[in-house]
Amino acid sequence: MSRHVCGLLLRTACSTHYPISPQWPNLTQRARLSLNSSGSRCKSGVTVRFLSTREDLDFQLSRTQVNSILRANEQSVSVPEFDGRGLSTVRKFESNQVAANTPNEDRRSAATCLQTKGMLFGVFDGHGGWACAQAVSERLLYYVAVAMLSQRGLEELELCMERSRPLPPILQWYKSRGDYSYSESASLYVEHLRVFWQELLDSQEHCEGMSPPDALEYAFKRLDTDISLEAQVPHSSGLMRGTAIQVAFAGSTACVAHVGTEGIYVANAGDCRAVLGVQEEDGSWSALPLSQDHTAQNQAELERLRAQHPPSERDTVVMEDRLLGILMPLRSFGDVRFKWSRELQQSVLESLESGVDLDTLNLYQYTPPNYLTPPYLDVVPQLTYHRLRPKDRFLLLASDGLWDEMTSEEAVRLVGEHLSGIHFQAPISPSERQFNLGQMQELLLKRRARAMPSLDPNAATHLIRHALGTGDYRELCQERLSSMLALPEDLARMYRDDITATVVYLNSDLVRQHS
């Protein structure tokens, strides 16, 4: 989203006039809005007509209202330095999310592995609805943790199931306000998780359990397979079948980190991002990327995808920077429209009970253009390992709603200066010394903006506040922030995306001992 303000006045149809501030940022790339000759804007094929009235009612939120919205989904968890199994690499973590979609399509997860070492953190960005992101956020960390269990640990799980005894805890979850679960599908999820560990038990190579990178990759692929299968088989209730199909036809990107005593493994599929905050010897901050965005801007990813299809499809696999001209992320969970054959898609949708409204399930009977050699999409994650160093201070995971608004370097600097309380100002460069009076004034305004004290104890909230409220001189603009948060539900997604951010603070003393 552009940070520059334009004078576009939004007016919507149906004789409803939304009271909106007259200054708005340009539209996001993801919204893909275009103005046609009749004066209507098109978003994903949906046309919205704006009336020609000049009415402009001011709609601003107070500071109290802004803070209430920004802090509604905050989470802050301090991790015991010694968790009963050893010193913890994570001191604490802070997380937050602000929705643009209704309901929010982002999800987040955090848990400690109780049977093995390490902590797991995940950020999930749904599309085509929230259903897939919700299911993945509930299930993926379990698949990772089970894959890391030893043969003995898996046998204990199976014995408890056979004797109808409570299962030993696998994860210690850190739930936040607003988190909820698919209660109607819980039995199905446990059943398929059991099939997963039974297959691991039958494997002759499992023994001591998978390493974190192997567990991450295997869990991503296995869960996506289960999501696909669950949509194809009969279920005990129509509600459960409808949910399974909804999950499979929606989609979700995922970025998951396993933080252990010596290093961080990151598995990423899609355009969420993991970045490490590094404090240099002079006190400045630098960003070390631990993932790559799987979009058309990633040339290696683009070539990987094209190589999977005939040369005749080279120009149609990705069009207008989107998969088959439709989907922006090039890896994801679910999204069976880009994985199944046309015949299977039609068969599954037709199998729904009569009377089920496809619109209520966010399902539509269409096939992407140039759909010739599926599958066009997979969820195989790209894996990254980083061995921790004393100067590595925090890990930042965030959905692309944050990265639409700021670079990785900006985000790390904001969190780093929030953490240290010291605002690092680079010396004036030789070129800056040649500035005229107006340019020097602008430079001073930017430097002063960087030194403003934080309004939020929670670093994730601090990031989101800056993402939505930064002005032309990198200063916090209350009017802009208020306007962005005051957007009506049916317009908010045109101007910003759901934003989720989790900041994981590392135990530098422990890292120093290992080093």
XYZ file of C-alpha atoms in Angstrom:
515
model
C 0.000 0.000 0.000
C 1.353 3.418 -0.927
C 2.039 5.773 1.932
C 1.207 8.849 -0.101
C -2.190 10.370 0.432
C -4.572 10.958 -2.426
C -7.705 13.047 -2.508
C -10.031 10.252 -3.506
C -13.452 10.483 -1.801
C -15.087 7.103 -1.419
C -18.797 6.902 -2.033
C -20.678 3.642 -2.142
C -23.918 2.431 -3.669
C -27.338 1.543 -2.317
C -27.852 5.174 -1.198
C -25.573 4.578 1.772
C -23.004 7.286 2.382
C -20.112 6.149 4.546
C -18.607 9.017 6.535
C -14.948 8.823 5.586
C -11.992 11.133 5.945
C -11.159 12.846 2.635
C -7.537 11.670 2.636
C -6.716 8.066 1.795
C -3.704 6.040 0.685
C -3.581 4.428 -2.736
C -5.088 0.976 -3.136
C -3.204 -2.195 -2.290
C -1.788 -4.337 -5.029
C -3.672 -7.295 -3.659
C -7.055 -5.574 -3.942
C -6.451 -5.116 -7.676
C -9.039 -2.415 -8.068
C -9.437 -0.665 -11.402
C -11.629 2.250 -12.397
C -13.746 1.437 -15.418
C -15.474 3.795 -17.813
C -18.730 3.806 -15.879
C -17.039 4.973 -12.707
C -17.199 1.672 -10.831
C -14.331 -0.187 -9.235
C -13.797 -3.903 -9.784
C -12.351 -6.167 -7.129
C -11.918 -9.805 -8.084
C -14.760 -9.533 -10.544
C -17.170 -7.850 -8.130
C -18.375 -4.442 -9.248
C -19.132 -1.683 -6.734
C -20.702 1.520 -8.017
C -20.013 4.844 -6.329
C -22.605 7.567 -6.302
C -21.824 11.009 -7.631
C -22.849 12.827 -4.479
C -20.276 15.207 -3.004
C -21.292 14.585 0.586
C -18.255 14.111 2.806
C -18.855 13.449 6.464
C -15.841 13.449 8.755
C -15.360 10.107 10.480
C -12.501 10.067 12.971
C -11.841 7.873 15.966
C -10.568 9.244 19.238
C -7.166 8.175 20.575
C -8.920 5.990 23.120
C -10.926 4.248 20.391
C -7.814 3.783 18.250
C -5.906 2.227 21.148
C -8.840 -0.020 21.989
C -8.952 -1.390 18.428
C -5.196 -1.795 18.151
C -4.840 -3.579 21.500
C -7.923 -5.809 21.401
C -5.983 -8.895 20.252
C -2.689 -8.324 22.027
C -0.818 -11.242 23.537
C 2.267 -11.167 25.742
C 3.758 -14.328 27.254
C 6.852 -14.610 29.444
C 8.531 -18.002 29.178
C 10.180 -19.492 32.300
C 13.944 -19.365 32.010
C 14.023 -23.016 33.029
C 11.032 -24.980 31.773
C 11.761 -28.292 33.536
C 13.743 -29.746 30.659
C 16.470 -27.154 30.255
C 17.090 -23.478 29.747
C 14.691 -21.857 27.332
C 15.970 -20.104 24.213
C 12.872 -17.890 24.237
C 12.524 -15.256 26.975
C 9.087 -14.073 25.955
C 6.991 -13.343 22.913
C 4.497 -10.639 21.979
C 1.846 -10.929 19.314
C -1.069 -9.000 17.875
C -3.373 -8.857 14.884
C -5.743 -6.320 13.358
C -8.347 -7.405 10.829
C -9.352 -5.855 7.528
C -11.543 -8.760 6.420
C -14.678 -9.669 8.348
C -13.984 -12.111 9.835
C -10.212 -11.910 10.032
C -8.543 -14.394 7.655
C -5.187 -14.411 9.496
C -4.383 -16.902 12.243
C -1.417 -17.416 14.608
C -0.151 -20.226 16.812
C 2.431 -20.625 19.560
C 3.285 -23.685 21.650
C 6.043 -25.398 23.598
C 6.937 -28.954 22.577
C 6.510 -30.939 25.797
C 7.893 -34.296 24.647
C 10.804 -32.844 22.693
C 12.812 -29.628 22.969
C 11.972 -26.283 21.454
C 9.061 -23.955 20.805
C 6.900 -23.595 17.708
C 5.492 -20.352 16.318
C 3.295 -19.960 13.264
C 1.578 -17.255 11.240
C -1.076 -18.235 8.701
C -2.658 -15.997 6.060
C -5.942 -17.303 4.685
C -7.602 -16.453 1.403
C -10.961 -17.416 -0.030
C -12.213 -17.186 3.550
C -10.757 -18.010 6.948
C -11.581 -21.737 7.045
C -8.266 -23.152 5.839
C -6.120 -20.835 7.973
C -8.191 -21.792 11.005
C -7.762 -25.526 10.433
C -4.030 -25.243 9.733
C -3.437 -23.097 12.826
C -5.102 -25.759 14.993
C -3.445 -28.798 13.440
C -0.037 -28.099 11.919
C 1.941 -27.739 15.149
C 0.585 -31.098 16.337
C 1.802 -32.770 13.154
C 5.263 -31.239 13.609
C 5.479 -32.262 17.278
C 4.276 -35.823 16.610
C 6.805 -36.235 13.788
C 9.617 -35.337 16.216
C 8.488 -37.903 18.821
C 10.585 -41.012 19.323
C 9.275 -44.509 18.684
C 8.689 -44.900 22.409
C 6.701 -41.665 22.578
C 4.496 -42.736 19.669
C 3.909 -46.136 21.277
C 2.742 -44.410 24.451
C 0.249 -42.326 22.459
C -1.111 -45.398 20.718
C -1.381 -47.393 23.945
C -3.405 -44.588 25.569
C -5.770 -44.491 22.597
C -6.241 -48.269 22.642
C -7.043 -48.250 26.362
C -9.157 -45.088 26.198
C -6.835 -43.273 28.574
C -6.015 -39.560 28.418
C -3.186 -38.826 26.013
C 0.047 -37.431 27.441
C 0.258 -33.750 26.532
C 2.209 -33.102 23.339
C 2.070 -29.316 23.231
C 1.589 -26.524 25.718
C -0.478 -24.031 23.758
C -0.434 -20.284 24.320
C -3.892 -19.189 23.274
C -4.879 -15.552 22.962
C -8.197 -13.783 23.188
C -10.230 -14.370 20.073
C -8.676 -17.772 19.337
C -11.259 -20.465 18.785
C -11.437 -24.028 17.472
C -13.476 -26.150 15.083
C -15.140 -28.081 17.896
C -17.342 -30.044 15.475
C -14.239 -31.341 13.672
C -12.093 -32.140 16.740
C -12.777 -35.882 16.587
C -11.881 -35.981 12.894
C -8.630 -34.120 13.526
C -7.616 -36.517 16.328
C -8.525 -39.515 14.183
C -6.299 -38.402 11.319
C -3.478 -37.396 13.665
C -3.630 -40.944 15.039
C -3.401 -42.418 11.544
C -0.332 -40.211 11.050
C 1.491 -41.513 14.128
C 0.453 -45.088 13.347
C 2.166 -44.807 9.975
C 5.257 -43.403 11.688
C 5.203 -46.387 14.074
C 5.115 -48.759 11.111
C 8.137 -47.060 9.605
C 11.416 -48.871 10.174
C 13.399 -45.627 10.097
C 11.606 -43.508 12.719
C 13.348 -44.710 15.930
C 14.478 -41.456 17.609
C 12.040 -39.242 15.766
C 12.549 -36.792 12.937
C 14.858 -33.805 13.127
C 13.075 -30.419 13.231
C 13.578 -29.653 9.492
C 12.395 -33.105 8.418
C 9.425 -32.894 10.781
C 8.450 -29.463 9.466
C 8.546 -30.493 5.817
C 6.779 -33.792 6.407
C 4.075 -32.162 8.541
C 3.321 -29.516 5.900
C 2.887 -32.101 3.156
C 0.995 -34.612 5.298
C -1.522 -32.106 6.675
C -2.267 -30.784 3.185
C -2.874 -34.345 2.015
C -5.246 -34.937 4.936
C -7.148 -31.723 4.170
C -7.601 -32.895 0.585
C -8.740 -36.397 1.558
C -11.162 -35.173 4.232
C -13.050 -33.200 1.590
C -13.498 -36.285 -0.590
C -14.817 -38.884 1.876
C -18.221 -39.230 3.603
C -18.660 -37.870 7.124
C -20.988 -38.569 10.028
C -22.714 -35.215 9.669
C -23.485 -32.728 6.935
C -21.914 -29.965 9.009
C -18.597 -31.806 9.251
C -18.606 -32.546 5.527
C -19.408 -28.932 4.680
C -16.573 -27.759 6.935
C -14.087 -30.190 5.381
C -14.972 -29.045 1.859
C -14.841 -25.396 2.880
C -11.359 -25.877 4.365
C -10.074 -27.615 1.225
C -11.441 -25.064 -1.246
C -10.177 -22.106 0.780
C -6.418 -21.631 1.107
C -3.748 -20.512 3.530
C -0.084 -19.658 3.436
C 2.037 -20.639 6.437
C 5.311 -19.640 8.045
C 6.371 -21.788 11.023
C 9.516 -21.509 13.142
C 11.005 -24.087 15.486
C 13.205 -22.302 18.031
C 15.656 -24.651 19.726
C 18.620 -24.236 22.024
C 21.105 -23.813 19.222
C 19.218 -22.473 16.259
C 16.037 -21.631 14.408
C 14.434 -23.678 11.650
C 11.871 -21.900 9.498
C 9.458 -23.598 7.096
C 7.630 -21.241 4.758
C 5.015 -21.763 2.064
C 3.592 -18.543 0.654
C 4.109 -14.878 1.427
C 4.204 -14.686 5.213
C 7.741 -13.858 6.316
C 10.284 -14.608 9.031
C 13.016 -12.071 9.802
C 15.739 -12.111 12.454
C 16.535 -8.902 14.343
C 20.300 -8.516 14.757
C 21.968 -5.865 16.927
C 25.346 -4.867 15.545
C 28.338 -3.845 17.674
C 27.645 -0.131 17.157
C 24.083 -0.562 18.487
C 22.369 -0.346 15.095
C 19.905 -2.964 13.889
C 19.955 -5.130 10.784
C 17.466 -7.615 9.352
C 18.436 -11.152 8.406
C 15.740 -12.832 6.248
C 14.918 -16.400 7.276
C 12.337 -16.987 4.543
C 11.615 -16.005 0.961
C 8.260 -14.839 -0.365
C 6.712 -17.301 -2.798
C 5.240 -14.808 -5.229
C 5.871 -13.831 -8.836
C 8.433 -11.264 -7.628
C 10.646 -14.216 -6.634
C 12.276 -15.176 -9.944
C 13.549 -18.528 -8.686
C 10.054 -19.445 -7.503
C 8.590 -18.378 -10.824
C 11.005 -20.586 -12.750
C 10.379 -23.524 -10.386
C 6.670 -23.314 -11.098
C 7.055 -22.946 -14.874
C 9.395 -25.953 -15.016
C 6.588 -28.161 -13.686
C 4.421 -27.559 -16.777
C 4.831 -27.867 -20.551
C 6.665 -25.065 -22.395
C 3.394 -24.210 -24.138
C 2.039 -22.989 -20.771
C 5.022 -20.824 -19.902
C 3.080 -17.602 -20.463
C -0.167 -18.725 -18.817
C 0.964 -20.436 -15.592
C 1.523 -16.996 -14.079
C -0.298 -13.995 -15.533
C -0.368 -10.495 -14.089
C 1.861 -11.748 -11.265
C -0.731 -14.309 -10.157
C -1.072 -18.049 -10.496
C -3.292 -18.558 -13.580
C -4.092 -14.856 -13.212
C -5.934 -15.431 -9.903
C -3.837 -16.387 -6.869
C -0.958 -14.275 -5.572
C 0.921 -16.764 -3.318
C 2.519 -19.581 -5.321
C 2.512 -22.125 -2.468
C -0.280 -22.790 0.020
C -2.413 -25.233 1.973
C -5.830 -26.117 0.577
C -6.715 -24.299 -2.657
C -7.793 -27.558 -4.276
C -9.096 -25.576 -7.244
C -5.452 -25.372 -8.286
C -4.608 -28.982 -7.350
C -7.506 -31.298 -8.208
C -8.710 -32.282 -11.669
C -11.809 -30.535 -13.003
C -13.746 -33.782 -12.689
C -12.863 -34.293 -9.013
C -13.796 -30.715 -8.143
C -17.180 -31.045 -9.811
C -17.838 -34.431 -8.225
C -17.096 -33.193 -4.686
C -19.226 -30.070 -5.012
C -22.125 -32.039 -6.468
C -21.922 -34.510 -3.569
C -23.002 -31.861 -1.082
C -26.477 -32.433 0.301
C -29.264 -30.739 -1.584
C -30.229 -27.484 0.029
C -26.652 -26.554 0.991
C -26.004 -23.025 -0.223
C -22.545 -22.907 -1.804
C -22.372 -19.152 -1.242
C -22.589 -19.608 2.522
C -19.599 -21.953 2.336
C -17.648 -19.476 0.196
C -17.705 -22.016 -2.657
C -18.276 -21.150 -6.286
C -18.419 -23.473 -9.265
C -15.758 -22.129 -11.581
C -12.480 -23.353 -13.010
C -9.441 -21.107 -13.486
C -8.623 -20.279 -17.109
C -5.870 -22.274 -18.844
C -6.347 -25.107 -16.364
C -4.617 -27.747 -18.488
C -2.057 -29.729 -16.435
C -2.930 -29.651 -12.725
C -1.726 -29.512 -10.063
C -0.476 -25.948 -10.317
C 0.086 -25.485 -6.608
C 1.734 -27.317 -3.723
C 2.578 -26.667 -0.080
C 6.127 -28.042 0.030
C 7.821 -25.546 2.364
C 11.137 -23.852 1.794
C 13.372 -24.592 4.788
C 15.954 -22.306 6.362
C 18.297 -22.911 9.293
C 20.101 -20.256 11.317
C 22.547 -21.050 14.098
C 21.977 -18.504 16.848
C 24.598 -15.933 17.821
C 24.713 -13.562 20.826
C 23.844 -10.600 18.610
C 20.603 -12.268 17.416
C 17.997 -10.574 19.590
C 14.545 -11.443 18.259
C 12.599 -13.315 15.589
C 9.731 -11.596 13.792
C 6.987 -13.581 12.041
C 4.291 -11.655 10.195
C 1.653 -12.019 7.503
C 2.017 -10.091 4.273
C -0.382 -7.436 5.556
C 2.594 -6.042 7.488
C 5.076 -6.425 4.629
C 2.730 -4.536 2.295
C 3.333 -1.517 4.520
C 7.027 -1.700 5.450
C 10.281 -3.426 4.584
C 11.962 -6.047 6.743
C 14.630 -3.497 7.656
C 12.035 -0.964 8.811
C 10.231 -3.568 10.902
C 13.433 -4.769 12.584
C 14.512 -1.205 13.339
C 11.125 -0.407 14.901
C 11.202 -3.505 17.127
C 14.902 -3.115 17.940
C 14.585 0.503 19.025
C 11.414 -0.407 20.934
C 13.412 -3.117 22.728
C 16.525 -1.081 23.497
C 14.902 2.328 23.965
C 17.757 3.785 21.915
C 16.992 5.380 18.568
C 20.023 4.969 16.364
C 20.595 7.915 14.025
C 23.116 7.491 11.234
C 25.579 10.388 10.771
C 24.649 12.946 8.139
C 26.160 11.760 4.863
C 28.224 13.976 2.521
C 25.337 14.144 0.064
C 22.937 15.211 2.820
C 25.326 18.029 3.746
C 24.583 19.518 0.333
C 20.840 19.736 1.003
C 19.061 23.030 0.632
C 17.032 24.462 3.495
C 13.809 22.648 2.509
C 15.530 19.284 2.128
C 17.316 19.705 5.456
C 13.998 20.516 7.149
C 12.514 17.290 5.756
C 15.538 15.307 6.959
C 15.215 16.771 10.465
C 11.507 15.929 10.553
C 12.281 12.320 9.638
C 15.003 12.076 12.284
C 12.733 13.576 14.921
C 9.977 11.108 13.980
C 12.362 8.204 14.594
C 13.109 9.474 18.095
C 9.472 9.654 19.203
C 8.777 7.448 22.250
C 6.687 4.320 21.762
C 3.019 4.402 22.715
C 2.723 0.629 23.132
C 4.450 -1.774 25.546
C 3.700 -4.588 23.090
C 6.175 -4.562 20.173
C 3.713 -6.238 17.780
C 1.190 -3.458 18.442
C 3.982 -0.923 17.953
C 4.620 -2.424 14.505
C 0.959 -2.430 13.488
C 0.487 1.165 14.670
C 3.361 2.260 12.443
C 2.206 0.103 9.542
C -1.181 1.804 9.437
C -0.351 5.275 10.725
C 2.992 6.374 9.305
C 2.975 9.684 7.462
C 5.126 11.185 4.724
C 8.031 11.942 7.059
C 7.862 8.527 8.768
C 6.079 10.199 11.655
C 3.009 8.725 13.333
C -0.047 10.473 11.921
C -3.033 10.159 14.226
C -5.480 11.283 11.537
C -4.261 8.684 9.066
C -4.294 5.911 11.682
C -7.774 6.867 12.800
C -9.036 6.924 9.226
C -7.556 3.527 8.392
C -9.155 1.906 11.441
C -12.493 3.638 10.856
C -13.016 2.150 7.394
C -16.364 0.331 7.149
C -16.185 -3.439 6.900
C -17.020 -3.596 3.201
C -14.329 -1.062 2.292
C -11.460 -1.848 4.667
C -10.078 -4.700 2.550
C -9.716 -2.362 -0.430
C -7.161 -0.280 1.457
C -5.327 -2.647 3.774
C -4.945 -6.314 4.597
C -5.284 -8.320 7.789
C -2.074 -7.875 9.771
C -0.608 -10.428 12.187
C 2.794 -10.087 13.845
C 4.609 -12.160 16.464
C 7.887 -10.993 18.031
C 9.927 -13.733 19.749
C 12.638 -12.426 22.106
C 15.686 -14.659 22.352
C 17.703 -15.529 25.451
C 21.041 -13.972 24.497
C 22.777 -15.252 27.640
C 21.946 -18.853 26.756
C 23.048 -18.334 23.162
C 26.324 -16.843 24.418
C 26.951 -19.936 26.569
C 26.414 -22.224 23.579
C 28.654 -20.056 21.426
